[in-house]
CSV table of C-alpha atoms in Angstrom, one decimal:
chain,number,residue,atom,x,y,z
A,297,MET,CA,-41.9,10.6,23.0
A,298,ASN,CA,-40.4,13.5,25.3
A,299,ILE,CA,-38.2,11.8,26.2
A,300,ILE,CA,-36.5,10.5,22.9
A,301,GLU,CA,-37.0,14.6,21.7
A,302,LYS,CA,-34.8,14.4,24.5
A,303,LEU,CA,-32.2,12.8,23.4
A,304,ILE,CA,-31.6,13.3,20.4
A,305,ALA,CA,-31.7,17.4,21.8
A,306,SER,CA,-28.8,16.4,23.6
A,307,GLY,CA,-27.2,14.2,21.0
A,308,ASN,CA,-27.4,16.7,18.7
A,309,THR,CA,-25.9,19.2,21.6
A,310,VAL,CA,-22.6,17.4,21.9
A,311,LEU,CA,-22.4,16.7,18.2
A,312,TRP,CA,-22.5,19.8,16.8
A,313,GLY,CA,-21.8,21.6,19.3
A,314,TYR,CA,-17.7,19.9,19.7
A,315,VAL,CA,-17.8,16.7,17.8
A,316,LEU,CA,-18.1,18.2,14.0
A,317,ILE,CA,-17.3,21.3,14.2
A,318,ALA,CA,-13.4,19.8,15.4
A,319,VAL,CA,-14.2,16.9,12.7
A,320,LEU,CA,-15.0,18.9,10.0
A,321,LEU,CA,-12.8,22.1,10.2
A,322,GLY,CA,-9.6,20.0,11.1
A,323,LEU,CA,-10.6,17.7,7.9
A,324,GLY,CA,-11.0,20.8,6.3
A,325,VAL,CA,-8.0,22.0,7.1
A,326,TYR,CA,-6.3,18.4,6.0
A,327,PHE,CA,-7.6,18.6,2.6
A,328,THR,CA,-7.2,21.8,2.0
A,329,ILE,CA,-3.3,21.4,2.9
A,330,GLY,CA,-2.8,18.1,0.8
A,331,SER,CA,-5.1,18.8,-2.5
A,332,LYS,CA,-2.3,22.1,-2.0
A,333,PHE,CA,-5.2,24.5,-2.0
A,334,ALA,CA,-6.7,23.2,-4.9
A,335,GLN,CA,-10.6,24.4,-4.1
A,336,ILE,CA,-9.0,27.8,-4.9
A,337,ARG,CA,-5.3,27.6,-7.1
A,338,TYR,CA,-7.8,25.5,-9.3
A,339,VAL,CA,-11.4,27.8,-9.5
A,340,LYS,CA,-10.7,28.4,-13.0
A,341,GLU,CA,-10.9,25.1,-14.2
A,342,MET,CA,-13.3,24.7,-12.7
A,343,PHE,CA,-15.5,26.9,-14.8
A,344,ARG,CA,-13.3,25.6,-18.0
A,345,LEU,CA,-14.8,22.2,-16.6
A,346,LEU,CA,-18.9,23.2,-16.9
A,347,LYS,CA,-17.8,23.4,-20.2
A,348,VAL,CA,-16.0,20.9,-21.1
A,349,LYS,CA,-18.3,17.8,-23.1
A,350,GLU,CA,-17.9,14.2,-22.7
A,351,LYS,CA,-17.9,11.4,-25.2
A,352,PRO,CA,-19.9,8.5,-23.7
A,353,PRO,CA,-17.7,5.8,-22.9
A,354,GLU,CA,-18.1,2.5,-25.7
A,355,HIS,CA,-19.2,0.4,-22.7
A,356,THR,CA,-22.2,2.8,-21.5
A,357,GLU,CA,-25.2,3.7,-23.0
A,358,LYS,CA,-26.0,6.7,-25.5
A,359,LYS,CA,-28.1,8.4,-22.6
A,360,GLN,CA,-25.9,9.1,-19.7
A,361,ILE,CA,-25.9,11.9,-17.0
A,362,SER,CA,-23.4,14.5,-18.4
A,363,SER,CA,-20.7,16.0,-15.5
A,364,LEU,CA,-23.2,19.3,-16.0
A,365,GLN,CA,-26.6,17.6,-15.0
A,366,ALA,CA,-24.8,15.8,-12.8
A,367,PHE,CA,-24.0,18.6,-10.5
A,368,PHE,CA,-26.7,21.0,-10.6
A,369,VAL,CA,-28.9,17.2,-9.4
A,370,GLY,CA,-26.1,18.1,-6.5
A,371,ALA,CA,-27.4,22.1,-6.9
A,372,GLY,CA,-30.7,21.2,-6.9
A,373,THR,CA,-29.9,19.5,-3.6
A,374,ARG,CA,-28.2,22.0,-1.8
A,375,ILE,CA,-30.3,24.9,-3.0
A,376,GLY,CA,-33.3,24.4,-0.8
A,377,THR,CA,-34.5,25.1,2.5
A,378,GLY,CA,-30.9,25.4,3.7
A,379,ASN,CA,-30.7,28.9,1.3
A,380,LEU,CA,-33.8,30.5,2.5
A,381,ALA,CA,-35.1,28.8,5.5
A,382,GLY,CA,-31.9,27.4,6.8
A,383,VAL,CA,-29.8,30.5,7.0
A,384,ALA,CA,-33.2,32.6,8.3
A,385,ILE,CA,-32.8,30.2,11.3
A,386,ALA,CA,-28.8,30.8,11.3
A,387,LEU,CA,-29.2,34.9,11.9
A,388,ALA,CA,-32.0,33.9,14.4
A,389,ILE,CA,-30.3,31.8,16.9
A,390,GLY,CA,-26.7,32.6,16.5
A,391,GLY,CA,-26.5,36.0,15.6
A,392,PRO,CA,-25.0,38.0,12.2
A,393,GLY,CA,-21.2,36.1,12.7
A,394,ALA,CA,-23.3,32.7,11.6
A,395,VAL,CA,-22.5,33.8,8.0
A,396,PHE,CA,-18.7,34.3,8.9
A,397,TRP,CA,-19.2,31.1,10.3
A,398,MET,CA,-21.0,29.8,7.2
A,399,TRP,CA,-18.5,30.7,4.8
A,400,MET,CA,-15.7,29.8,6.5
A,401,VAL,CA,-17.3,25.7,5.9
A,402,ALA,CA,-18.0,27.1,2.5
A,403,ILE,CA,-14.0,27.4,2.1
A,404,LEU,CA,-12.9,24.4,3.9
A,405,GLY,CA,-15.8,22.4,3.0
A,406,SER,CA,-15.2,22.6,-0.8
A,407,ALA,CA,-11.6,20.7,-0.3
A,408,SER,CA,-13.7,18.2,1.6
A,409,SER,CA,-16.0,18.4,-1.4
A,410,PHE,CA,-13.7,17.7,-4.1
A,411,VAL,CA,-12.0,14.4,-2.1
A,412,GLU,CA,-14.8,12.6,-1.4
A,413,ASN,CA,-16.7,13.5,-5.2
A,414,THR,CA,-13.4,12.1,-6.4
A,415,LEU,CA,-13.5,8.7,-4.5
A,416,ALA,CA,-16.9,8.8,-5.7
A,417,GLN,CA,-15.8,8.5,-9.7
A,418,ILE,CA,-13.3,6.3,-8.6
A,419,TYR,CA,-14.9,3.6,-7.5
A,420,LYS,CA,-18.3,4.2,-8.9
A,421,ALA,CA,-20.3,0.7,-10.6
A,422,LYS,CA,-22.5,0.0,-13.6
A,423,ASP,CA,-26.3,-0.3,-13.7
A,424,ASN,CA,-27.7,-0.7,-17.0
A,425,GLY,CA,-25.4,1.1,-18.9
A,426,ARG,CA,-24.7,3.7,-16.6
A,427,PHE,CA,-22.7,4.7,-13.0
A,428,LYS,CA,-23.8,4.6,-9.6
A,429,GLY,CA,-21.5,5.1,-6.8
A,430,GLY,CA,-21.2,7.1,-4.0
A,431,PRO,CA,-19.7,6.4,-0.1
A,432,ALA,CA,-21.2,3.6,0.7
A,433,TYR,CA,-19.1,2.0,-2.8
A,434,TYR,CA,-16.2,3.1,-1.6
A,435,MET,CA,-16.5,2.1,1.9
A,436,LYS,CA,-17.1,-1.9,1.1
A,437,LYS,CA,-14.5,-1.4,-2.4
A,438,GLN,CA,-11.6,0.1,-0.6
A,439,LEU,CA,-11.6,-0.1,3.2
A,440,ASN,CA,-13.9,-3.5,2.9
A,441,LYS,CA,-15.7,-1.2,5.7
A,442,LYS,CA,-19.1,-3.7,4.6
A,443,TRP,CA,-20.4,-2.5,8.0
A,444,MET,CA,-19.9,1.2,7.2
A,445,SER,CA,-21.5,0.9,4.0
A,446,ALA,CA,-24.7,-0.1,6.1
A,447,LEU,CA,-25.2,2.0,8.1
A,448,PHE,CA,-23.9,5.1,6.2
A,449,ALA,CA,-26.9,3.5,3.8
A,450,VAL,CA,-28.9,3.5,7.2
A,451,MET,CA,-27.8,7.3,8.2
A,452,MET,CA,-28.8,8.2,4.3
A,453,ILE,CA,-32.1,7.1,4.3
A,454,LEU,CA,-33.3,8.4,7.3
A,455,SER,CA,-31.9,11.2,6.3
A,456,TYR,CA,-31.8,12.9,2.6
A,457,GLY,CA,-34.5,9.6,1.7
A,458,THR,CA,-37.1,10.8,4.9
A,459,THR,CA,-36.5,13.3,7.1
A,460,PHE,CA,-34.7,15.7,5.2
A,461,ASN,CA,-37.8,15.7,2.4
A,462,ALA,CA,-40.1,16.4,5.2
A,463,VAL,CA,-38.3,19.2,6.1
A,464,GLN,CA,-38.3,20.5,2.6
A,465,SER,CA,-42.5,19.6,2.5
A,466,ASN,CA,-42.9,21.9,5.6
A,467,THR,CA,-40.3,24.6,4.0
A,468,ILE,CA,-42.7,25.0,0.8
A,469,ALA,CA,-46.4,24.5,3.1
A,470,VAL,CA,-45.7,27.5,4.5
A,471,ALA,CA,-43.9,29.7,1.9
A,472,LEU,CA,-46.7,28.9,0.2
A,473,GLU,CA,-49.5,29.3,2.2
A,474,ASN,CA,-47.9,32.8,3.8
A,475,SER,CA,-47.7,33.8,0.1
A,476,PHE,CA,-51.2,31.9,-1.3
A,477,GLY,CA,-53.4,31.4,1.3
A,478,LEU,CA,-53.1,27.6,0.0
A,479,SER,CA,-54.2,25.3,2.6
A,480,PRO,CA,-51.0,22.6,3.5
A,481,ILE,CA,-52.7,19.6,3.0
A,482,ILE,CA,-53.3,20.4,-0.1
A,483,ALA,CA,-50.0,21.4,-0.3
A,484,GLY,CA,-48.8,18.2,0.4
A,485,VAL,CA,-51.1,16.0,-1.5
A,486,ALA,CA,-50.0,18.3,-5.2
A,487,LEU,CA,-45.9,17.4,-3.0
A,488,VAL,CA,-47.0,14.0,-3.5
A,489,ILE,CA,-48.0,13.7,-6.7
A,490,LEU,CA,-45.6,15.7,-8.8
A,491,THR,CA,-42.9,13.6,-6.5
A,492,SER,CA,-44.0,10.2,-7.8
A,493,LEU,CA,-43.8,11.1,-11.5
A,494,VAL,CA,-40.8,12.4,-11.6
A,495,VAL,CA,-39.0,9.7,-8.4
A,496,PHE,CA,-40.5,6.8,-10.3
A,497,GLY,CA,-38.8,7.7,-13.4
A,498,GLY,CA,-35.1,6.9,-12.0
A,499,ILE,CA,-31.7,10.0,-11.9
A,500,LYS,CA,-32.2,10.3,-15.9
A,501,ARG,CA,-35.7,12.2,-15.0
A,502,ILE,CA,-34.8,13.6,-12.1
A,503,ALA,CA,-31.4,15.6,-13.5
A,504,ASP,CA,-33.6,16.7,-16.3
A,505,ILE,CA,-35.7,18.6,-13.5
A,506,SER,CA,-32.8,19.9,-12.4
A,507,SER,CA,-30.4,21.2,-15.4
A,508,LEU,CA,-34.2,22.5,-16.1
A,509,ILE,CA,-35.1,24.4,-12.7
A,510,VAL,CA,-32.0,25.5,-10.9
A,511,PRO,CA,-30.5,27.3,-12.9
A,512,PHE,CA,-33.0,29.3,-13.9
A,513,MET,CA,-34.1,30.2,-10.2
A,514,ALA,CA,-30.8,30.4,-9.1
A,515,LEU,CA,-30.3,33.2,-11.5
A,516,GLY,CA,-33.3,35.2,-10.6
A,517,TYR,CA,-32.8,35.4,-6.8
A,518,ILE,CA,-29.0,36.3,-7.2
A,519,LEU,CA,-30.1,39.0,-9.6
A,520,LEU,CA,-32.2,40.2,-6.9
A,521,ALA,CA,-29.9,40.3,-4.0
A,522,ILE,CA,-27.4,41.9,-5.9
A,523,PHE,CA,-30.5,44.2,-6.8
A,524,VAL,CA,-30.4,44.4,-3.0
A,525,VAL,CA,-27.2,45.5,-2.3
A,526,ILE,CA,-27.2,48.0,-4.7
A,527,THR,CA,-29.9,50.3,-3.7
A,528,ASN,CA,-28.5,49.9,0.1
A,529,ILE,CA,-24.6,49.9,-0.9
A,530,THR,CA,-24.6,53.2,2.0
A,531,GLU,CA,-25.8,49.5,4.5
A,532,ILE,CA,-23.0,46.8,3.0
A,533,PRO,CA,-19.8,48.5,5.3
A,534,HIS,CA,-22.2,48.0,8.6
A,535,VAL,CA,-23.3,44.6,7.6
A,536,LEU,CA,-19.9,43.6,6.6
A,537,ALA,CA,-18.9,45.0,9.8
A,538,LEU,CA,-21.5,43.3,12.1
A,539,ILE,CA,-21.1,40.4,10.0
A,540,PHE,CA,-17.4,39.6,11.5
A,541,LYS,CA,-17.6,41.5,15.0
A,542,SER,CA,-20.7,38.9,15.8
A,543,ALA,CA,-18.5,35.9,14.3
A,544,PHE,CA,-15.9,36.7,17.5
A,545,GLY,CA,-17.9,37.7,19.3
A,546,MET,CA,-17.3,41.6,19.9
A,547,GLU,CA,-20.7,42.6,19.0
A,548,GLN,CA,-24.0,40.8,20.0
A,549,VAL,CA,-27.4,41.7,18.2
A,550,VAL,CA,-29.5,39.3,18.4
A,551,GLY,CA,-28.2,36.0,18.5
A,552,GLY,CA,-26.6,33.9,21.6
A,553,GLY,CA,-22.9,34.7,21.4
A,554,ILE,CA,-19.6,33.1,19.7
A,555,ALA,CA,-20.4,29.9,20.1
A,556,ALA,CA,-24.2,30.0,18.9
A,557,ALA,CA,-22.7,31.7,15.8
A,558,ILE,CA,-20.7,29.4,15.7
A,559,MET,CA,-22.8,26.2,15.7
A,560,ASN,CA,-25.5,27.9,13.7
A,561,GLY,CA,-23.5,28.3,11.5
A,562,VAL,CA,-21.7,25.3,11.0
A,563,LYS,CA,-24.7,23.4,11.2
A,564,ARG,CA,-26.9,25.6,8.4
A,565,GLY,CA,-23.9,25.7,6.6
A,566,LEU,CA,-23.1,21.8,6.0
A,567,PHE,CA,-27.1,21.5,5.9
A,568,SER,CA,-27.2,23.7,2.8
A,569,ASN,CA,-23.8,22.4,0.9
A,570,GLY,CA,-23.6,19.6,1.3
A,571,ALA,CA,-19.2,19.3,2.2
A,572,GLY,CA,-18.4,16.1,3.5
A,573,ILE,CA,-21.7,14.5,4.3
A,574,GLY,CA,-21.5,12.0,1.7
A,575,GLY,CA,-24.5,13.3,-0.1
A,576,ASP,CA,-23.5,15.5,-3.2
A,577,PRO,CA,-20.7,12.4,-3.8
A,578,ILE,CA,-23.8,9.9,-5.0
A,579,ALA,CA,-24.8,12.4,-7.6
A,580,ALA,CA,-21.3,12.7,-8.5
A,581,ALA,CA,-21.1,9.0,-9.1
A,582,THR,CA,-23.4,9.2,-11.8
A,583,ALA,CA,-21.6,11.4,-14.3
A,584,SER,CA,-19.8,10.1,-17.2
A,585,VAL,CA,-16.3,12.2,-17.7
A,586,SER,CA,-12.9,11.2,-18.3
A,587,HIS,CA,-10.9,11.8,-15.3
A,588,PRO,CA,-12.6,11.6,-11.6
A,589,ALA,CA,-10.7,14.5,-10.8
A,590,LYS,CA,-13.0,16.4,-13.0
A,591,GLN,CA,-16.3,15.8,-11.2
A,592,GLY,CA,-14.2,16.5,-8.0
A,593,PHE,CA,-13.9,20.1,-9.1
A,594,ILE,CA,-17.4,20.9,-10.5
A,595,GLN,CA,-19.0,19.5,-6.9
A,596,ALA,CA,-16.1,21.5,-5.0
A,597,LEU,CA,-17.1,25.0,-7.2
A,598,GLY,CA,-21.0,23.8,-6.6
A,599,VAL,CA,-20.4,24.5,-3.1
A,600,PHE,CA,-18.9,27.6,-3.4
A,601,PHE,CA,-21.8,28.2,-5.8
A,602,ASP,CA,-24.6,27.4,-2.6
A,603,THR,CA,-23.0,28.9,0.5
A,604,LEU,CA,-20.8,32.0,-0.9
A,605,LEU,CA,-23.9,33.3,-3.3
A,606,VAL,CA,-27.2,31.6,-2.9
A,607,CYS,CA,-27.1,32.0,1.0
A,608,SER,CA,-25.0,35.3,1.4
A,609,ALA,CA,-27.5,36.1,-0.9
A,610,THR,CA,-30.3,35.8,1.6
A,611,ALA,CA,-28.2,36.8,4.2
A,612,PHE,CA,-27.5,40.3,2.3
A,613,ILE,CA,-31.2,40.8,1.7
A,614,ILE,CA,-32.2,39.8,5.7
A,615,LEU,CA,-29.4,41.7,7.4
A,616,THR,CA,-31.0,45.0,5.5
A,617,SER,CA,-34.0,44.6,5.9
A,618,ASP,CA,-36.2,45.8,9.4
A,619,ALA,CA,-37.2,42.5,9.5
A,620,TYR,CA,-34.7,41.0,11.6
A,621,GLY,CA,-34.9,41.8,15.1
A,622,SER,CA,-38.4,41.5,14.4
A,623,GLY,CA,-38.5,37.4,16.1
A,624,LEU,CA,-39.3,35.6,13.1
A,625,THR,CA,-37.8,33.3,11.9
A,626,GLY,CA,-37.1,30.7,9.0
A,627,ILE,CA,-38.9,30.8,5.5
A,628,GLU,CA,-41.5,33.2,7.2
A,629,LEU,CA,-38.0,35.7,7.6
A,630,SER,CA,-37.3,35.4,4.7
A,631,GLN,CA,-40.4,36.2,3.2
A,632,ALA,CA,-40.8,39.0,5.0
A,633,ALA,CA,-37.7,40.8,4.5
A,634,MET,CA,-38.2,40.2,1.0
A,635,ALA,CA,-41.2,42.0,1.2
A,636,GLU,CA,-39.6,44.7,2.2
A,637,HIS,CA,-38.1,44.2,0.1
A,638,PHE,CA,-39.7,44.5,-3.4
A,639,GLY,CA,-43.5,44.4,-1.8
A,640,THR,CA,-45.6,42.3,-2.0
A,641,TRP,CA,-44.3,40.4,-5.6
A,642,GLY,CA,-40.8,40.5,-3.3
A,643,GLY,CA,-43.1,37.4,-1.3
A,644,ILE,CA,-45.1,35.7,-3.7
A,645,PHE,CA,-41.3,35.0,-5.9
A,646,LEU,CA,-40.0,33.6,-2.6
A,647,GLY,CA,-43.0,31.4,-2.3
A,648,ILE,CA,-42.3,30.2,-6.3
A,649,ALA,CA,-38.8,30.0,-5.5
A,650,ILE,CA,-39.0,28.0,-2.1
A,651,PHE,CA,-41.0,25.8,-4.2
A,652,LEU,CA,-38.7,25.5,-6.6
A,653,PHE,CA,-35.4,24.7,-5.0
A,654,ALA,CA,-36.6,22.9,-2.2
A,655,PHE,CA,-38.9,20.1,-4.8
A,656,THR,CA,-35.2,19.5,-6.2
A,657,SER,CA,-33.8,19.2,-3.5
A,658,ILE,CA,-37.1,17.0,-2.2
A,659,ILE,CA,-36.4,15.0,-5.5
A,660,GLY,CA,-32.8,14.5,-5.2
A,661,CYS,CA,-32.6,14.1,-1.8
A,662,TYR,CA,-34.9,10.8,-2.7
A,663,TYR,CA,-32.7,9.6,-5.3
A,664,TYR,CA,-30.2,9.9,-3.0
A,665,GLY,CA,-31.8,7.3,-0.5
A,666,GLU,CA,-32.7,5.2,-3.1
A,667,ALA,CA,-29.4,4.9,-4.1
A,668,ASN,CA,-28.2,3.8,-0.2
A,669,LEU,CA,-30.9,0.6,-0.3
A,670,PRO,CA,-28.6,-2.0,-2.4
A,671,PHE,CA,-26.4,-1.9,1.0
A,672,ILE,CA,-29.7,-2.9,3.1
A,673,SER,CA,-31.7,-5.1,1.5
A,674,LYS,CA,-31.9,-6.2,-2.3
A,675,SER,CA,-35.6,-6.8,-2.3
A,676,LYS,CA,-38.0,-5.4,-4.5
A,677,ASN,CA,-40.8,-5.1,-1.4
A,678,PHE,CA,-38.5,-3.1,0.7
A,679,LEU,CA,-38.0,-0.6,-2.8
A,680,ASN,CA,-41.6,0.3,-2.9
A,681,PHE,CA,-42.1,0.4,1.0
A,682,TYR,CA,-38.8,2.7,0.9
A,683,ARG,CA,-41.0,4.5,-2.1
A,684,VAL,CA,-44.7,4.9,0.0
A,685,LEU,CA,-41.8,6.3,3.7
A,686,ALA,CA,-40.2,8.6,1.3
A,687,LEU,CA,-43.5,9.9,-0.3
A,688,GLY,CA,-45.4,9.7,3.4
A,689,MET,CA,-43.0,11.8,4.3
A,690,VAL,CA,-43.3,14.0,2.2
A,691,MET,CA,-47.4,15.1,3.2
A,692,PHE,CA,-46.4,14.5,6.7
A,693,GLY,CA,-43.5,17.3,6.4
A,694,ALA,CA,-46.6,19.7,4.6
A,695,VAL,CA,-48.7,19.3,7.5
A,696,ALA,CA,-46.8,18.8,10.7
A,697,ASN,CA,-44.8,20.7,13.6
A,698,LEU,CA,-41.7,20.3,12.5
A,699,GLN,CA,-39.1,20.7,15.3
A,700,ILE,CA,-38.9,17.0,16.3
A,701,VAL,CA,-37.9,16.5,12.5
A,702,TRP,CA,-35.3,19.2,12.4
A,703,ASP,CA,-33.9,17.6,15.4
A,704,LEU,CA,-34.1,13.9,14.0
A,705,ALA,CA,-32.8,15.1,10.7
A,706,ASP,CA,-29.8,17.0,12.1
A,707,PHE,CA,-28.6,13.8,14.5
A,708,THR,CA,-29.2,11.2,11.3
A,709,MET,CA,-26.2,13.8,9.6
A,710,ALA,CA,-24.2,13.7,12.3
A,711,ILE,CA,-24.4,10.3,12.4
A,712,MET,CA,-23.8,9.9,8.5
A,713,ALA,CA,-21.8,13.5,8.2
A,714,LEU,CA,-18.9,11.5,10.5
A,715,VAL,CA,-18.9,7.7,9.3
A,716,ASN,CA,-18.4,9.4,6.1
A,717,LEU,CA,-15.3,11.7,7.1
A,718,ALA,CA,-13.7,8.6,8.6
A,719,ALA,CA,-13.6,7.0,5.5
A,720,ILE,CA,-12.2,10.3,3.5
A,721,ALA,CA,-9.8,10.7,6.1
A,722,ILE,CA,-8.7,7.2,5.4
A,723,LEU,CA,-8.6,8.0,1.6
A,724,GLY,CA,-7.9,11.0,0.9
A,725,PRO,CA,-4.4,10.4,-0.2
A,726,ILE,CA,-6.0,8.7,-3.2
A,727,ALA,CA,-7.8,11.4,-3.8
A,728,PHE,CA,-4.6,13.4,-3.7
A,729,LYS,CA,-3.1,11.0,-6.0
A,730,ALA,CA,-5.9,11.6,-8.8
A,731,LEU,CA,-5.3,15.0,-7.9
A,732,ASP,CA,-1.3,15.3,-9.5
A,733,HIS,CA,-2.4,12.8,-11.7
A,734,TYR,CA,-5.1,15.2,-13.7
A,735,MET,CA,-2.9,18.1,-13.4
A,736,LYS,CA,0.0,16.7,-15.5
A,737,GLN,CA,-2.1,15.7,-18.0
A,738,ARG,CA,-3.4,19.6,-18.4
A,739,LYS,CA,-0.1,21.3,-18.4
A,740,LEU,CA,0.7,19.5,-21.4
A,741,GLY,CA,-1.8,20.6,-22.4
A,742,LYS,CA,-4.4,17.3,-22.9
A,743,GLU,CA,-8.0,16.8,-21.7
A,744,PRO,CA,-7.5,14.3,-18.5
A,745,VAL,CA,-8.1,10.6,-19.0
A,746,PHE,CA,-8.2,7.7,-16.5
A,747,TYR,CA,-7.5,4.8,-16.0
A,748,ARG,CA,-7.6,2.2,-13.3
A,749,ASN,CA,-4.1,1.2,-12.8
A,750,ASP,CA,-3.2,4.6,-13.4
A,751,ILE,CA,-3.1,4.9,-9.0
A,752,LYS,CA,-1.0,2.4,-7.6
A,753,GLY,CA,-3.3,0.1,-4.7
A,754,LEU,CA,-6.5,0.6,-5.9
A,755,LYS,CA,-9.0,-2.4,-5.2
A,756,GLY,CA,-12.5,-2.4,-6.3
A,757,VAL,CA,-12.5,-0.4,-9.1
A,758,GLU,CA,-14.8,-1.3,-12.7
A,759,ALA,CA,-16.1,1.6,-13.7
A,760,TRP,CA,-12.7,2.6,-15.6
A,761,PRO,CA,-11.1,0.5,-18.6
A,762,LEU,CA,-7.2,-0.7,-17.8
A,763,ARG,CA,-4.0,0.7,-19.8
A,764,LYS,CA,-2.8,-1.0,-22.0
A,765,ASN,CA,0.3,1.0,-23.3
A,766,LYS,CA,2.7,0.8,-20.8
A,767,ALA,CA,5.0,3.6,-22.9
A,768,ILE,CA,2.5,5.9,-22.2
A,769,LYS,CA,1.1,4.7,-17.8
A,770,GLU,CA,1.3,8.0,-15.8
A,771,VAL,CA,1.3,5.5,-12.2
A,772,VAL,CA,1.1,7.6,-9.8
């Protein structure tokens, strides 16, 4: 076991210390330039799309997943351990400078998010009147790389479907024990029962639960963070200066220098917002929209929402407290900071918040894993095995020491991210064409509509109809 742990730790050092940082930031710059800074130029359009009500296509069932619901499934998966415990870990290990690198990952990553989610919409498939899709679909359909799809699916199941959920349930168990003295065993059993009730209901139930929980808890948490900022307004300039100085190794407080700041900022930022990993496109593909770029914009906004708002909220709550530098880490550091700012009820609120955030992450991550099962096996027995394994990992996470699980989650996520990043690096120009096609229609005052023959060279597109009126055809 020690040998395996050392191998995984060594692999993470190489992948996260060198490979992924270069690839993520490099492709983020490429997608930013290729999309002409779409994630910055079209923020107003992103917010407009949150209010647009789509009409379900005639060839699908009425009970579709809306664009906003898909956004909340993605947000539900993002907002959880990464925002509350992950940020605290990054601060404890990498210092305040890790926050700056989280911001950089979010700004560049939102361009990557636009690309991967637009592609997921283009190559989505019909499934019993609803839609499904994700990276494995565009790898198989456009690239014709079945081995690539299978590898991605395996890594998705090992990361999101199992180890990520163990990390989430562990954080819930620790938070509930700190706040209410609840036994981790009881917390684990309760989580398994609740998860079972939701996941056996399918993506529609998952979307409904996420849409109900995520907006209210996220808003409440952000309002508390705003209160902390206002009541500590004189300290904010010092905190911001500390973040920027530490980001470049100019001032070290707790972390281990600029390398630690970059590594932990990128790692925890990616774990939190998921940009480029390939998880969110699975949720994005389920949405019923009139144009693929719509969901690309929506999910790109989700990256900003996750990191620039929720992660920053956690960072400011911690950095304006005396709990920072106390030796605590993870959710315990976040709870101690909340208790300092708001008294006992602050820690209790965070215990409830992490339960709800991490629970929506568990059900969202479970679905991400299930959506990739067909690329390995379509057997009903295999599906049932996966369900039992996923629920077992939820229980295991609640009662175990999770250092090896965190390491394994990081390792499988790194491999999965590299496979997806390789695919979207090749397919990026298709997303750029979809963006141009979308903006041409918006400039004419139209609500953009997409047909499968509007972009030349697309392969395996099945969920979008053919444009028959050649007089209005806009091929790009």
